[in-house]
Amino acid sequence: MFQFMLLFSRQGKLRLQKWYTASSQKEKKKITRDLITTVLARKPKMCSFLEYKDLKVVYKRYASLYFCVAIEKDDNELLTLEIIHRYVELLDKYFGSVCELDIIFNFEKAYFMLDELILGGEIQETSKKNVLKAISAQDLLQEEAELRSALEEMGLA
């Protein structure tokens, strides 16, 4: 089971975080700071798995972003890498070629996509097609709401 997922830049800026277990803000900040520092200090040829306290951490760098996931000790690291890759594929398909700015300016879409893929720390949907269909439906709802709001402002609704 996933404990949390962090996305951060090569400069150490946190871009997205999703926690699946209860922790205090202070503890989350310490864990985040520790892991960002540790992962950024590792050399590119080093293994993408490391131990942190009573967890295993699996990370992968795509362009300027690190995708970092903490899992329980007995969980499968390779499956976790595959799930990270699936998330990146979804982001790429939705944004074209995803970059750090897409995450910064469309963080709600990145979170929605993550929630469609992983729920409560467990993989929810394995089909990229189904996840993208849910996101398209959400986009359509949002566009309709914005249109309705604009018409109301103009006094046409």
Short mmCIF file of N, CA and C in Angstrom, two decimals:
data_model
loop_
_atom_site.label_atom_id
_atom_site.label_comp_id
_atom_site.label_asym_id
_atom_site.label_seq_id
_atom_site.Cartn_x
_atom_site.Cartn_y
_atom_site.Cartn_z
N MET A 1 0.84 -1.19 0.00
CA MET A 1 0.00 0.00 0.00
C MET A 1 0.88 1.25 0.00
N PHE A 2 0.49 2.22 -0.80
CA PHE A 2 1.21 3.50 -0.82
C PHE A 2 0.98 4.22 0.50
N GLN A 3 2.02 4.83 1.00
CA GLN A 3 1.90 5.68 2.19
C GLN A 3 1.74 7.13 1.76
N PHE A 4 2.54 7.50 0.75
CA PHE A 4 2.43 8.85 0.19
C PHE A 4 3.16 8.91 -1.14
N MET A 5 2.85 9.96 -1.91
CA MET A 5 3.55 10.22 -3.17
C MET A 5 3.96 11.68 -3.18
N LEU A 6 5.19 11.92 -3.59
CA LEU A 6 5.72 13.28 -3.71
C LEU A 6 6.23 13.50 -5.12
N LEU A 7 5.95 14.65 -5.68
CA LEU A 7 6.56 15.07 -6.94
C LEU A 7 7.35 16.32 -6.63
N PHE A 8 8.61 16.32 -7.00
CA PHE A 8 9.43 17.50 -6.76
C PHE A 8 10.43 17.70 -7.89
N SER A 9 10.89 18.95 -8.00
CA SER A 9 11.80 19.31 -9.10
C SER A 9 13.25 19.01 -8.72
N ARG A 10 14.13 19.14 -9.70
CA ARG A 10 15.57 18.95 -9.44
C ARG A 10 16.11 19.99 -8.48
N GLN A 11 15.40 21.12 -8.36
CA GLN A 11 15.82 22.17 -7.44
C GLN A 11 15.27 21.92 -6.03
N GLY A 12 14.50 20.87 -5.85
CA GLY A 12 13.97 20.53 -4.54
C GLY A 12 12.63 21.18 -4.22
N LYS A 13 11.97 21.73 -5.22
CA LYS A 13 10.65 22.37 -5.00
C LYS A 13 9.56 21.31 -5.07
N LEU A 14 8.75 21.24 -4.03
CA LEU A 14 7.65 20.28 -4.00
C LEU A 14 6.55 20.75 -4.93
N ARG A 15 6.11 19.89 -5.84
CA ARG A 15 5.09 20.26 -6.82
C ARG A 15 3.76 19.58 -6.57
N LEU A 16 3.78 18.40 -5.96
CA LEU A 16 2.55 17.68 -5.67
C LEU A 16 2.83 16.73 -4.52
N GLN A 17 1.89 16.60 -3.61
CA GLN A 17 2.04 15.62 -2.53
C GLN A 17 0.68 15.02 -2.22
N LYS A 18 0.67 13.72 -2.03
CA LYS A 18 -0.56 13.03 -1.70
C LYS A 18 -0.23 12.04 -0.59
N TRP A 19 -0.90 12.19 0.55
CA TRP A 19 -0.66 11.35 1.71
C TRP A 19 -1.84 10.40 1.89
N TYR A 20 -1.54 9.14 2.07
CA TYR A 20 -2.58 8.13 2.23
C TYR A 20 -2.67 7.62 3.67
N THR A 21 -1.80 8.12 4.53
CA THR A 21 -1.85 7.78 5.95
C THR A 21 -1.84 9.08 6.74
N ALA A 22 -2.42 9.02 7.93
CA ALA A 22 -2.50 10.22 8.77
C ALA A 22 -1.14 10.53 9.40
N SER A 23 -0.73 11.77 9.26
CA SER A 23 0.51 12.27 9.86
C SER A 23 0.30 13.75 10.17
N SER A 24 1.04 14.24 11.15
CA SER A 24 0.94 15.66 11.48
C SER A 24 1.65 16.48 10.41
N GLN A 25 1.29 17.75 10.30
CA GLN A 25 1.94 18.64 9.33
C GLN A 25 3.44 18.70 9.57
N LYS A 26 3.82 18.74 10.83
CA LYS A 26 5.24 18.82 11.18
C LYS A 26 5.98 17.58 10.69
N GLU A 27 5.36 16.42 10.90
CA GLU A 27 5.97 15.17 10.48
C GLU A 27 6.05 15.09 8.95
N LYS A 28 4.99 15.53 8.25
CA LYS A 28 4.98 15.53 6.79
C LYS A 28 6.10 16.41 6.25
N LYS A 29 6.27 17.59 6.85
CA LYS A 29 7.33 18.50 6.39
C LYS A 29 8.71 17.89 6.59
N LYS A 30 8.91 17.23 7.73
CA LYS A 30 10.21 16.61 8.01
C LYS A 30 10.48 15.48 7.03
N ILE A 31 9.50 14.61 6.82
CA ILE A 31 9.66 13.50 5.88
C ILE A 31 9.95 14.02 4.48
N THR A 32 9.17 15.02 4.06
CA THR A 32 9.35 15.60 2.73
C THR A 32 10.75 16.18 2.57
N ARG A 33 11.17 16.97 3.54
CA ARG A 33 12.50 17.58 3.49
C ARG A 33 13.60 16.51 3.45
N ASP A 34 13.47 15.50 4.31
CA ASP A 34 14.47 14.42 4.37
C ASP A 34 14.56 13.68 3.03
N LEU A 35 13.41 13.31 2.48
CA LEU A 35 13.41 12.53 1.25
C LEU A 35 13.90 13.33 0.05
N ILE A 36 13.48 14.57 -0.05
CA ILE A 36 13.95 15.40 -1.16
C ILE A 36 15.47 15.52 -1.11
N THR A 37 16.00 15.80 0.07
CA THR A 37 17.45 15.92 0.24
C THR A 37 18.16 14.62 -0.10
N THR A 38 17.62 13.50 0.38
CA THR A 38 18.24 12.19 0.14
C THR A 38 18.22 11.83 -1.33
N VAL A 39 17.06 11.95 -1.97
CA VAL A 39 16.92 11.56 -3.38
C VAL A 39 17.78 12.44 -4.28
N LEU A 40 17.77 13.75 -4.04
CA LEU A 40 18.57 14.65 -4.88
C LEU A 40 20.07 14.42 -4.73
N ALA A 41 20.50 13.90 -3.58
CA ALA A 41 21.92 13.66 -3.35
C ALA A 41 22.41 12.37 -4.01
N ARG A 42 21.48 11.52 -4.42
CA ARG A 42 21.86 10.24 -5.02
C ARG A 42 22.33 10.43 -6.47
N LYS A 43 23.28 9.61 -6.85
CA LYS A 43 23.81 9.68 -8.22
C LYS A 43 22.84 9.00 -9.19
N PRO A 44 22.81 9.44 -10.46
CA PRO A 44 21.85 8.89 -11.43
C PRO A 44 21.93 7.38 -11.63
N LYS A 45 23.12 6.79 -11.48
CA LYS A 45 23.29 5.36 -11.72
C LYS A 45 22.89 4.51 -10.50
N MET A 46 22.56 5.16 -9.40
CA MET A 46 22.21 4.42 -8.18
C MET A 46 20.80 3.83 -8.30
N CYS A 47 20.56 2.83 -7.49
CA CYS A 47 19.26 2.15 -7.46
C CYS A 47 18.15 3.14 -7.09
N SER A 48 16.96 2.92 -7.64
CA SER A 48 15.82 3.81 -7.38
C SER A 48 15.02 3.40 -6.15
N PHE A 49 15.55 2.50 -5.35
CA PHE A 49 14.88 2.06 -4.13
C PHE A 49 15.77 2.40 -2.95
N LEU A 50 15.15 2.85 -1.88
CA LEU A 50 15.91 3.08 -0.65
C LEU A 50 15.01 2.85 0.56
N GLU A 51 15.63 2.64 1.69
CA GLU A 51 14.87 2.44 2.92
C GLU A 51 14.84 3.74 3.69
N TYR A 52 13.67 4.04 4.22
CA TYR A 52 13.50 5.24 5.03
C TYR A 52 12.61 4.86 6.22
N LYS A 53 13.20 4.90 7.40
CA LYS A 53 12.51 4.47 8.62
C LYS A 53 11.96 3.07 8.41
N ASP A 54 10.66 2.86 8.57
CA ASP A 54 10.09 1.52 8.39
C ASP A 54 9.40 1.38 7.03
N LEU A 55 9.79 2.22 6.07
CA LEU A 55 9.20 2.20 4.73
C LEU A 55 10.26 1.95 3.67
N LYS A 56 9.78 1.58 2.48
CA LYS A 56 10.64 1.55 1.31
C LYS A 56 10.23 2.73 0.45
N VAL A 57 11.18 3.39 -0.13
CA VAL A 57 10.91 4.52 -1.01
C VAL A 57 11.36 4.14 -2.42
N VAL A 58 10.46 4.35 -3.36
CA VAL A 58 10.72 4.07 -4.77
C VAL A 58 10.60 5.41 -5.50
N TYR A 59 11.61 5.75 -6.29
CA TYR A 59 11.53 7.02 -7.01
C TYR A 59 12.01 6.84 -8.44
N LYS A 60 11.59 7.75 -9.28
CA LYS A 60 12.00 7.75 -10.68
C LYS A 60 12.00 9.19 -11.16
N ARG A 61 13.03 9.54 -11.92
CA ARG A 61 13.11 10.88 -12.47
C ARG A 61 12.64 10.87 -13.91
N TYR A 62 11.74 11.79 -14.23
CA TYR A 62 11.29 12.01 -15.60
C TYR A 62 11.53 13.48 -15.89
N ALA A 63 12.42 13.76 -16.84
CA ALA A 63 12.80 15.14 -17.19
C ALA A 63 13.25 15.87 -15.93
N SER A 64 12.56 16.94 -15.55
CA SER A 64 13.00 17.71 -14.39
C SER A 64 12.23 17.36 -13.12
N LEU A 65 11.37 16.33 -13.18
CA LEU A 65 10.56 15.97 -12.02
C LEU A 65 10.93 14.60 -11.46
N TYR A 66 10.96 14.53 -10.14
CA TYR A 66 11.13 13.26 -9.45
C TYR A 66 9.77 12.81 -8.93
N PHE A 67 9.42 11.57 -9.19
CA PHE A 67 8.21 10.96 -8.66
C PHE A 67 8.66 9.99 -7.58
N CYS A 68 8.25 10.24 -6.36
CA CYS A 68 8.75 9.52 -5.21
C CYS A 68 7.57 8.94 -4.43
N VAL A 69 7.59 7.62 -4.19
CA VAL A 69 6.50 6.94 -3.51
C VAL A 69 7.05 6.14 -2.35
N ALA A 70 6.39 6.23 -1.20
CA ALA A 70 6.75 5.41 -0.05
C ALA A 70 5.75 4.27 0.05
N ILE A 71 6.28 3.07 0.22
CA ILE A 71 5.44 1.88 0.33
C ILE A 71 5.84 1.10 1.59
N GLU A 72 5.01 0.14 1.96
CA GLU A 72 5.32 -0.70 3.11
C GLU A 72 6.49 -1.63 2.76
N LYS A 73 7.17 -2.12 3.79
CA LYS A 73 8.37 -2.95 3.60
C LYS A 73 8.15 -4.17 2.72
N ASP A 74 6.97 -4.78 2.81
CA ASP A 74 6.73 -6.02 2.06
C ASP A 74 6.07 -5.80 0.70
N ASP A 75 5.89 -4.55 0.27
CA ASP A 75 5.30 -4.27 -1.03
C ASP A 75 6.35 -4.42 -2.15
N ASN A 76 5.87 -4.59 -3.36
CA ASN A 76 6.71 -4.85 -4.51
C ASN A 76 7.22 -3.53 -5.12
N GLU A 77 8.54 -3.37 -5.15
CA GLU A 77 9.15 -2.14 -5.68
C GLU A 77 8.94 -2.00 -7.18
N LEU A 78 9.03 -3.12 -7.90
CA LEU A 78 8.89 -3.06 -9.36
C LEU A 78 7.47 -2.71 -9.78
N LEU A 79 6.50 -3.22 -9.04
CA LEU A 79 5.11 -2.86 -9.31
C LEU A 79 4.90 -1.36 -9.04
N THR A 80 5.53 -0.87 -7.99
CA THR A 80 5.44 0.56 -7.66
C THR A 80 6.05 1.41 -8.78
N LEU A 81 7.19 0.98 -9.30
CA LEU A 81 7.80 1.69 -10.44
C LEU A 81 6.85 1.69 -11.64
N GLU A 82 6.17 0.58 -11.86
CA GLU A 82 5.23 0.47 -12.96
C GLU A 82 4.04 1.43 -12.77
N ILE A 83 3.57 1.56 -11.54
CA ILE A 83 2.45 2.47 -11.25
C ILE A 83 2.90 3.93 -11.45
N ILE A 84 4.11 4.25 -11.03
CA ILE A 84 4.65 5.59 -11.26
C ILE A 84 4.69 5.86 -12.77
N HIS A 85 5.18 4.88 -13.52
CA HIS A 85 5.27 5.03 -14.97
C HIS A 85 3.88 5.20 -15.60
N ARG A 86 2.90 4.46 -15.10
CA ARG A 86 1.53 4.57 -15.60
C ARG A 86 1.01 5.99 -15.36
N TYR A 87 1.28 6.56 -14.19
CA TYR A 87 0.85 7.92 -13.88
C TYR A 87 1.51 8.92 -14.84
N VAL A 88 2.79 8.73 -15.09
CA VAL A 88 3.50 9.63 -16.02
C VAL A 88 2.93 9.49 -17.43
N GLU A 89 2.61 8.27 -17.85
CA GLU A 89 2.00 8.08 -19.16
C GLU A 89 0.66 8.81 -19.26
N LEU A 90 -0.13 8.74 -18.19
CA LEU A 90 -1.41 9.45 -18.17
C LEU A 90 -1.21 10.96 -18.28
N LEU A 91 -0.27 11.47 -17.50
CA LEU A 91 0.03 12.91 -17.56
C LEU A 91 0.49 13.30 -18.96
N ASP A 92 1.35 12.49 -19.56
CA ASP A 92 1.84 12.76 -20.92
C ASP A 92 0.70 12.76 -21.93
N LYS A 93 -0.18 11.80 -21.82
CA LYS A 93 -1.29 11.70 -22.76
C LYS A 93 -2.23 12.90 -22.62
N TYR A 94 -2.47 13.33 -21.40
CA TYR A 94 -3.39 14.44 -21.16
C TYR A 94 -2.77 15.79 -21.55
N PHE A 95 -1.53 16.03 -21.16
CA PHE A 95 -0.89 17.33 -21.37
C PHE A 95 -0.07 17.40 -22.66
N GLY A 96 -0.02 16.34 -23.41
CA GLY A 96 0.89 16.32 -24.56
C GLY A 96 2.17 15.70 -24.07
N SER A 97 3.16 16.49 -23.82
CA SER A 97 4.37 16.01 -23.17
C SER A 97 4.47 16.77 -21.86
N VAL A 98 4.17 16.09 -20.77
CA VAL A 98 4.06 16.77 -19.47
C VAL A 98 5.39 17.38 -19.05
N CYS A 99 5.30 18.55 -18.46
CA CYS A 99 6.48 19.20 -17.91
C CYS A 99 6.11 19.79 -16.54
N GLU A 100 7.09 20.30 -15.88
CA GLU A 100 6.88 20.84 -14.53
C GLU A 100 5.82 21.94 -14.52
N LEU A 101 5.80 22.78 -15.54
CA LEU A 101 4.83 23.88 -15.60
C LEU A 101 3.39 23.36 -15.72
N ASP A 102 3.20 22.23 -16.40
CA ASP A 102 1.86 21.64 -16.47
C ASP A 102 1.36 21.28 -15.08
N ILE A 103 2.24 20.72 -14.27
CA ILE A 103 1.87 20.35 -12.90
C ILE A 103 1.60 21.60 -12.07
N ILE A 104 2.42 22.62 -12.23
CA ILE A 104 2.26 23.86 -11.45
C ILE A 104 0.94 24.54 -11.77
N PHE A 105 0.63 24.71 -13.07
CA PHE A 105 -0.54 25.48 -13.46
C PHE A 105 -1.83 24.66 -13.57
N ASN A 106 -1.70 23.35 -13.58
CA ASN A 106 -2.88 22.48 -13.66
C ASN A 106 -2.84 21.42 -12.57
N PHE A 107 -2.44 21.83 -11.37
CA PHE A 107 -2.27 20.87 -10.28
C PHE A 107 -3.56 20.12 -9.97
N GLU A 108 -4.73 20.80 -10.15
CA GLU A 108 -6.00 20.12 -9.84
C GLU A 108 -6.22 18.95 -10.79
N LYS A 109 -5.80 19.08 -12.05
CA LYS A 109 -5.91 17.97 -13.01
C LYS A 109 -4.96 16.83 -12.63
N ALA A 110 -3.74 17.20 -12.20
CA ALA A 110 -2.77 16.19 -11.79
C ALA A 110 -3.27 15.41 -10.58
N TYR A 111 -3.88 16.12 -9.62
CA TYR A 111 -4.44 15.45 -8.44
C TYR A 111 -5.64 14.58 -8.83
N PHE A 112 -6.50 15.10 -9.70
CA PHE A 112 -7.68 14.34 -10.12
C PHE A 112 -7.25 13.05 -10.81
N MET A 113 -6.24 13.15 -11.67
CA MET A 113 -5.73 11.99 -12.39
C MET A 113 -5.15 10.97 -11.41
N LEU A 114 -4.42 11.46 -10.43
CA LEU A 114 -3.84 10.58 -9.41
C LEU A 114 -4.94 9.89 -8.61
N ASP A 115 -6.00 10.63 -8.28
CA ASP A 115 -7.12 10.05 -7.53
C ASP A 115 -7.88 9.02 -8.34
N GLU A 116 -7.93 9.19 -9.66
CA GLU A 116 -8.58 8.19 -10.51
C GLU A 116 -7.75 6.91 -10.59
N LEU A 117 -6.43 7.06 -10.50
CA LEU A 117 -5.51 5.93 -10.60
C LEU A 117 -5.33 5.22 -9.26
N ILE A 118 -5.13 6.00 -8.20
CA ILE A 118 -4.85 5.45 -6.87
C ILE A 118 -5.84 6.05 -5.88
N LEU A 119 -6.45 5.19 -5.11
CA LEU A 119 -7.42 5.64 -4.12
C LEU A 119 -7.10 4.95 -2.80
N GLY A 120 -6.92 5.73 -1.76
CA GLY A 120 -6.63 5.17 -0.45
C GLY A 120 -5.32 4.41 -0.39
N GLY A 121 -4.39 4.75 -1.26
CA GLY A 121 -3.09 4.09 -1.27
C GLY A 121 -3.05 2.80 -2.07
N GLU A 122 -4.16 2.44 -2.70
CA GLU A 122 -4.23 1.21 -3.50
C GLU A 122 -4.55 1.58 -4.95
N ILE A 123 -4.03 0.78 -5.87
CA ILE A 123 -4.33 1.02 -7.29
C ILE A 123 -5.83 0.84 -7.50
N GLN A 124 -6.44 1.82 -8.13
CA GLN A 124 -7.89 1.82 -8.31
C GLN A 124 -8.28 1.42 -9.73
N GLU A 125 -7.60 1.99 -10.69
CA GLU A 125 -7.94 1.75 -12.11
C GLU A 125 -6.66 1.54 -12.89
N THR A 126 -6.56 0.41 -13.58
CA THR A 126 -5.34 0.13 -14.35
C THR A 126 -5.45 0.58 -15.81
N SER A 127 -6.67 0.83 -16.25
CA SER A 127 -6.87 1.21 -17.65
C SER A 127 -6.63 2.71 -17.85
N LYS A 128 -5.64 3.03 -18.67
CA LYS A 128 -5.38 4.44 -19.00
C LYS A 128 -6.59 5.05 -19.70
N LYS A 129 -7.22 4.25 -20.55
CA LYS A 129 -8.38 4.71 -21.31
C LYS A 129 -9.50 5.14 -20.36
N ASN A 130 -9.79 4.35 -19.34
CA ASN A 130 -10.85 4.68 -18.38
C ASN A 130 -10.52 5.91 -17.56
N VAL A 131 -9.27 6.05 -17.17
CA VAL A 131 -8.86 7.23 -16.40
C VAL A 131 -9.01 8.48 -17.26
N LEU A 132 -8.55 8.41 -18.51
CA LEU A 132 -8.65 9.57 -19.40
C LEU A 132 -10.11 9.90 -19.72
N LYS A 133 -10.96 8.88 -19.80
CA LYS A 133 -12.39 9.09 -20.03
C LYS A 133 -13.00 9.85 -18.86
N ALA A 134 -12.63 9.49 -17.64
CA ALA A 134 -13.13 10.18 -16.44
C ALA A 134 -12.66 11.63 -16.41
N ILE A 135 -11.44 11.87 -16.82
CA ILE A 135 -10.90 13.23 -16.83
C ILE A 135 -11.59 14.06 -17.90
N SER A 136 -11.86 13.46 -19.06
CA SER A 136 -12.58 14.18 -20.12
C SER A 136 -13.98 14.55 -19.65
N ALA A 137 -14.65 13.64 -18.96
CA ALA A 137 -15.99 13.92 -18.42
C ALA A 137 -15.93 15.06 -17.41
N GLN A 138 -14.91 15.07 -16.58
CA GLN A 138 -14.72 16.14 -15.59
C GLN A 138 -14.46 17.47 -16.29
N ASP A 139 -13.65 17.46 -17.33
CA ASP A 139 -13.38 18.68 -18.10
C ASP A 139 -14.66 19.23 -18.72
N LEU A 140 -15.49 18.35 -19.26
CA LEU A 140 -16.75 18.75 -19.86
C LEU A 140 -17.67 19.40 -18.83
N LEU A 141 -17.76 18.80 -17.65
CA LEU A 141 -18.56 19.37 -16.56
C LEU A 141 -18.06 20.77 -16.18
N GLN A 142 -16.75 20.90 -16.10
CA GLN A 142 -16.15 22.18 -15.73
C GLN A 142 -16.44 23.24 -16.80
N GLU A 143 -16.33 22.87 -18.07
CA GLU A 143 -16.60 23.81 -19.15
C GLU A 143 -18.07 24.25 -19.13
N GLU A 144 -18.97 23.29 -18.90
CA GLU A 144 -20.39 23.62 -18.83
C GLU A 144 -20.69 24.58 -17.67
N ALA A 145 -20.06 24.34 -16.53
CA ALA A 145 -20.27 25.21 -15.37
C ALA A 145 -19.74 26.61 -15.64
N GLU A 146 -18.58 26.70 -16.30
CA GLU A 146 -18.01 28.01 -16.62
C GLU A 146 -18.89 28.75 -17.63
N LEU A 147 -19.43 28.04 -18.61
CA LEU A 147 -20.31 28.64 -19.60
C LEU A 147 -21.59 29.14 -18.93
N ARG A 148 -22.16 28.31 -18.07
CA ARG A 148 -23.38 28.69 -17.35
C ARG A 148 -23.14 29.95 -16.50
N SER A 149 -22.00 29.97 -15.84
CA SER A 149 -21.64 31.12 -15.00
C SER A 149 -21.49 32.39 -15.85
N ALA A 150 -20.83 32.26 -17.01
CA ALA A 150 -20.64 33.41 -17.89
C ALA A 150 -21.98 33.92 -18.42
N LEU A 151 -22.87 33.01 -18.77
CA LEU A 151 -24.20 33.41 -19.25
C LEU A 151 -25.01 34.10 -18.15
N GLU A 152 -24.89 33.63 -16.93
CA GLU A 152 -25.59 34.25 -15.82
C GLU A 152 -25.07 35.67 -15.57
N GLU A 153 -23.77 35.85 -15.69
CA GLU A 153 -23.18 37.17 -15.51
C GLU A 153 -23.70 38.16 -16.56
N MET A 154 -23.93 37.66 -17.77
CA MET A 154 -24.40 38.51 -18.85
C MET A 154 -25.92 38.65 -18.80
N GLY A 155 -26.56 37.93 -17.88
CA GLY A 155 -28.01 38.01 -17.75
C GLY A 155 -28.76 37.24 -18.82
N LEU A 156 -28.09 36.25 -19.41
CA LEU A 156 -28.72 35.48 -20.49
C LEU A 156 -29.24 34.11 -20.01
N ALA A 157 -28.96 33.78 -18.75
CA ALA A 157 -29.41 32.46 -18.27
C ALA A 157 -30.53 32.59 -17.25
#
